[in-house]
mmCIF file of C-alpha atoms in Angstrom:
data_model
loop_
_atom_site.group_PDB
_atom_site.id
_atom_site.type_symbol
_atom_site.label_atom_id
_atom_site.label_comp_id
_atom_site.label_asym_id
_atom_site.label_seq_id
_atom_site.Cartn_x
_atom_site.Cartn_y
_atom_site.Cartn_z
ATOM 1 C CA UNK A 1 -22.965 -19.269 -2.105
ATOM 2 C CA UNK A 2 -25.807 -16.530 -2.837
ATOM 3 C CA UNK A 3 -24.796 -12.935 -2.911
ATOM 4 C CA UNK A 4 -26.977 -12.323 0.504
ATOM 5 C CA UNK A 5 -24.579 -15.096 2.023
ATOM 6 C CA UNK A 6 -21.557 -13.761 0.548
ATOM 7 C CA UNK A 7 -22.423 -9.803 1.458
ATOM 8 C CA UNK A 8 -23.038 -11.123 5.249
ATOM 9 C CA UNK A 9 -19.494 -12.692 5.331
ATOM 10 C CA UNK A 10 -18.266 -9.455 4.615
ATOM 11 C CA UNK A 11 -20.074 -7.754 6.771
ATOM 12 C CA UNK A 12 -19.185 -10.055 9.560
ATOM 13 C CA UNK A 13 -15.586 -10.010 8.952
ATOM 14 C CA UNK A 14 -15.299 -6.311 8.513
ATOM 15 C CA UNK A 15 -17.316 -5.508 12.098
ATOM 16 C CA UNK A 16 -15.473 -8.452 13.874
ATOM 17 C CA UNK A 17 -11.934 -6.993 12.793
ATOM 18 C CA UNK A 18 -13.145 -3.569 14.200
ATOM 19 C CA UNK A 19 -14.589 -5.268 17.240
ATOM 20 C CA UNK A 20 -11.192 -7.168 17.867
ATOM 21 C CA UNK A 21 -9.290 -4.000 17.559
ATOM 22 C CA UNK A 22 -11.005 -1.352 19.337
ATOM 23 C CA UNK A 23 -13.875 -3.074 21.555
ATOM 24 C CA UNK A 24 -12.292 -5.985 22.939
ATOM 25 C CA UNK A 25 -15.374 -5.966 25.406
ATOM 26 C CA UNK A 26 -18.145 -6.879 22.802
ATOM 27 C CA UNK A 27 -15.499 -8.986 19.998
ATOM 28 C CA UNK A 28 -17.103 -12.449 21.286
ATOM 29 C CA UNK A 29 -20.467 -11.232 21.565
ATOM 30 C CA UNK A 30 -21.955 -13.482 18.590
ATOM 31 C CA UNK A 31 -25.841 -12.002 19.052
ATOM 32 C CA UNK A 32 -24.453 -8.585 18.537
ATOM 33 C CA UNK A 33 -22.349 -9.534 15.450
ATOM 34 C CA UNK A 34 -25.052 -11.559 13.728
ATOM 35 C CA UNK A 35 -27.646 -9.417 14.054
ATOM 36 C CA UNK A 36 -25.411 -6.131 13.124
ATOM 37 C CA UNK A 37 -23.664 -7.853 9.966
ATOM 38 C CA UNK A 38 -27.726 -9.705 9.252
ATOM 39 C CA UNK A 39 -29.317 -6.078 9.218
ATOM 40 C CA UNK A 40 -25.699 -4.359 7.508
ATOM 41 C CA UNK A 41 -26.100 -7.542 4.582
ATOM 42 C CA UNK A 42 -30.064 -6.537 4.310
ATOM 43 C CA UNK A 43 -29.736 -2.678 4.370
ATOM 44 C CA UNK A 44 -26.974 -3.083 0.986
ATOM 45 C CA UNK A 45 -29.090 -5.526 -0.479
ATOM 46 C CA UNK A 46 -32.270 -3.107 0.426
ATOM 47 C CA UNK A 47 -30.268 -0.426 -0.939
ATOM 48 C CA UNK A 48 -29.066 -1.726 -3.764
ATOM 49 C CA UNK A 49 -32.300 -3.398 -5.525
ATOM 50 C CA UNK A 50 -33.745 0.509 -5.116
ATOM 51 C CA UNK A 51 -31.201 1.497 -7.412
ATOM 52 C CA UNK A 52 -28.574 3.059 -5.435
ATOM 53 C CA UNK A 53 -25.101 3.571 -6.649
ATOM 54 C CA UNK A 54 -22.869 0.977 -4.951
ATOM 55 C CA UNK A 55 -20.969 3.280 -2.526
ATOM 56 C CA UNK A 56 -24.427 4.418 -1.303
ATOM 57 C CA UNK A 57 -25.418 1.182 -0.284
ATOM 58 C CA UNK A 58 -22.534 1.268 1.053
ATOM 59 C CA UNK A 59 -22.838 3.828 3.110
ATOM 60 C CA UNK A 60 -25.760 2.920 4.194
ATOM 61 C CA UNK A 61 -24.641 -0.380 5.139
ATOM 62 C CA UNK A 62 -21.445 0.940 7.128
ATOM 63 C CA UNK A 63 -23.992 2.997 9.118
ATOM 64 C CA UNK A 64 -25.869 0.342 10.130
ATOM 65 C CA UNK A 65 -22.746 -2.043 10.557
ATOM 66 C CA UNK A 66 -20.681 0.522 13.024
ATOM 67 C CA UNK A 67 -23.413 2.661 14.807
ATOM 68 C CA UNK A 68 -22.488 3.408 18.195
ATOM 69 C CA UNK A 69 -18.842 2.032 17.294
ATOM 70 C CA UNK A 70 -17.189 5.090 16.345
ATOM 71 C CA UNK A 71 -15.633 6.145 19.843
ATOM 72 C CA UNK A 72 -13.621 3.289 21.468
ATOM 73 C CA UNK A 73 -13.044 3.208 25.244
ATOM 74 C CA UNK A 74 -9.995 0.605 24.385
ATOM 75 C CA UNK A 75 -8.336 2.389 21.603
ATOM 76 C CA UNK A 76 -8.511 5.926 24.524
ATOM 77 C CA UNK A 77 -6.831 3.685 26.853
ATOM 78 C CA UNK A 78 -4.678 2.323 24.732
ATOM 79 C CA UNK A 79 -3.359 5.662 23.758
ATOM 80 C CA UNK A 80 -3.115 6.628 27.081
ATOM 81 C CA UNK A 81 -0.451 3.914 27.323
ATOM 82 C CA UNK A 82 1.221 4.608 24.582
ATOM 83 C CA UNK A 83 1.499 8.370 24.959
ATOM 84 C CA UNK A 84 2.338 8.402 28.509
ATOM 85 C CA UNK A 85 4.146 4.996 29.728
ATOM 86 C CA UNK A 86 6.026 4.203 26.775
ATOM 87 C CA UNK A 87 9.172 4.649 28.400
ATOM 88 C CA UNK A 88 8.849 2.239 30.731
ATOM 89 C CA UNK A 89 7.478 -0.481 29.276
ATOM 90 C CA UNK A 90 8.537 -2.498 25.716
ATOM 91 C CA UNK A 91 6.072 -1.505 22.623
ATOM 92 C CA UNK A 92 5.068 -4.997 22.339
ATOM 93 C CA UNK A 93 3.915 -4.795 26.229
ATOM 94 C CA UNK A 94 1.677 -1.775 25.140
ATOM 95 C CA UNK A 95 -1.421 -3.534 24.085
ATOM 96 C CA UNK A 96 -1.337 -6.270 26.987
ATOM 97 C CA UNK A 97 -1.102 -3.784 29.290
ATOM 98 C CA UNK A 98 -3.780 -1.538 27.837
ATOM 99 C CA UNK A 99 -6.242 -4.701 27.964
ATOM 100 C CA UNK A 100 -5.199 -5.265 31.134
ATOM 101 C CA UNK A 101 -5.982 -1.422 32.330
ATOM 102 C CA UNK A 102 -9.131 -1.858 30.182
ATOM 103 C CA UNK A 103 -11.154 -2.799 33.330
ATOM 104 C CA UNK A 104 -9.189 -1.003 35.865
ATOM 105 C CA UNK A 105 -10.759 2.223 34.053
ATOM 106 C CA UNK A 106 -14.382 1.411 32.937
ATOM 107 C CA UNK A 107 -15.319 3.408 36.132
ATOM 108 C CA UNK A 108 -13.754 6.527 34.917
ATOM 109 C CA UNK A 109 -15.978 6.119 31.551
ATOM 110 C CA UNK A 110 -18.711 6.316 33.684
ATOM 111 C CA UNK A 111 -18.349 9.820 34.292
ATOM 112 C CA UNK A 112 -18.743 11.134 30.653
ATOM 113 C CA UNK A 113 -21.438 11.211 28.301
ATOM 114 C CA UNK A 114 -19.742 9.236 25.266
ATOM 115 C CA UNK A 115 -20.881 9.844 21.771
ATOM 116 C CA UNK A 116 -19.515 8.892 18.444
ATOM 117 C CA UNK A 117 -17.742 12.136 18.439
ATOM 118 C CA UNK A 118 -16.746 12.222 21.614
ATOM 119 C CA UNK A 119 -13.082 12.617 20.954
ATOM 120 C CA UNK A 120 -13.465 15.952 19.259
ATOM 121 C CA UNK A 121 -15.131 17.495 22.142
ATOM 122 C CA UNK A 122 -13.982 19.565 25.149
ATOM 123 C CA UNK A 123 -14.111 16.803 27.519
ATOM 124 C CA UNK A 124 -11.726 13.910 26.393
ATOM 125 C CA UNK A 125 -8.685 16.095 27.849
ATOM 126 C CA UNK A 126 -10.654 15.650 30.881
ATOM 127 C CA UNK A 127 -11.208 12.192 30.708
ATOM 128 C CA UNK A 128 -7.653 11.786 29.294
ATOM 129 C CA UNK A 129 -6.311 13.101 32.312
ATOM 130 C CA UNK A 130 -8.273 11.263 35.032
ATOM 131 C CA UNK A 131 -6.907 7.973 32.810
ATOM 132 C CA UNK A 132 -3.851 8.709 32.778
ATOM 133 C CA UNK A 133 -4.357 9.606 36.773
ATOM 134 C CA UNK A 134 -5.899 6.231 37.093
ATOM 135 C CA UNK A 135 -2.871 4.286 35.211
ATOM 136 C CA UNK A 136 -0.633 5.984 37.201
ATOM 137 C CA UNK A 137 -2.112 4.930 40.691
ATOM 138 C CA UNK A 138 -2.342 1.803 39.689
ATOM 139 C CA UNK A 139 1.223 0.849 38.525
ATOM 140 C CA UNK A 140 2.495 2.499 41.661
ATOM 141 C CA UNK A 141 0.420 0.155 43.760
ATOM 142 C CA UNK A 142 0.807 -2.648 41.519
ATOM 143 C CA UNK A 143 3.925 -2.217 39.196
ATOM 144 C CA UNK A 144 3.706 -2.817 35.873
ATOM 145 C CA UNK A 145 3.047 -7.078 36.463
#
């Protein structure tokens, strides 16, 4: 195996475990995590034959490899669910029911201009809230299923 093929294994691996983690929504879209892990495997490589120091190319690479994928939709809801309906639900029904909220609140998303850094701003108490609001309307017309 080259090092080009080896470096875009690794690539590929480390964006799909972030992608099954935190964006459920885009961890089977195979365009998206060939071409991010192709251009992550070329920037290093790039990087690296322009004599950069290793963790520079790797920082470089990373950039490439997880732009845009720094604030996750999933992981907000997901804490929602843990913070707030812990109690009444198991912890290994946490994450089921967070994917299955997932969809419920993509609307509320829609509201808020999300950047990478969008949990450190004023706003995600805001957006926090109206989740939370959301969850909450929903299991009391629904239950918890």
């Amino acid at each position: 195996m080259d090092v080009q093929q080896k470096d875009l294994s690794y690539f590929r691996l480390r964006l799909q475990e972030l992608l099954n983690s935190s964006f459920p929504e885009k961890a089977h879209d195979q365009k998206f995590i060939d071409q991010r892990s192709s251009w992550a495997a070329n920037a290093y490589e790039g990087a690296f034959r322009s004599g950069n120091a290793i963790e520079q190319c790797n920082e470089i690479a990373n950039y490439i490899l997880f732009e845009g994928l720094h604030f996750s939709k999933f992981d907000t809801v997901f804490k929602v669910v843990c913070n707030e309906f812990d109690t009444i639900m198991a912890d290994e029904e946490l994450r089921p029911f967070a994917l299955k909220m997932f969809p419920v609140c993509e609307p509320v998303f829609a509201g808020y201009e999300l950047t990478d850094d969008f949990a450190n701003g004023n706003e995600f108490d805001l957006l926090y809230t109206e989740l939370t609001g959301t969850i909450e309307i929903w299991i009391e017309e629904n239950g918890l299923q």
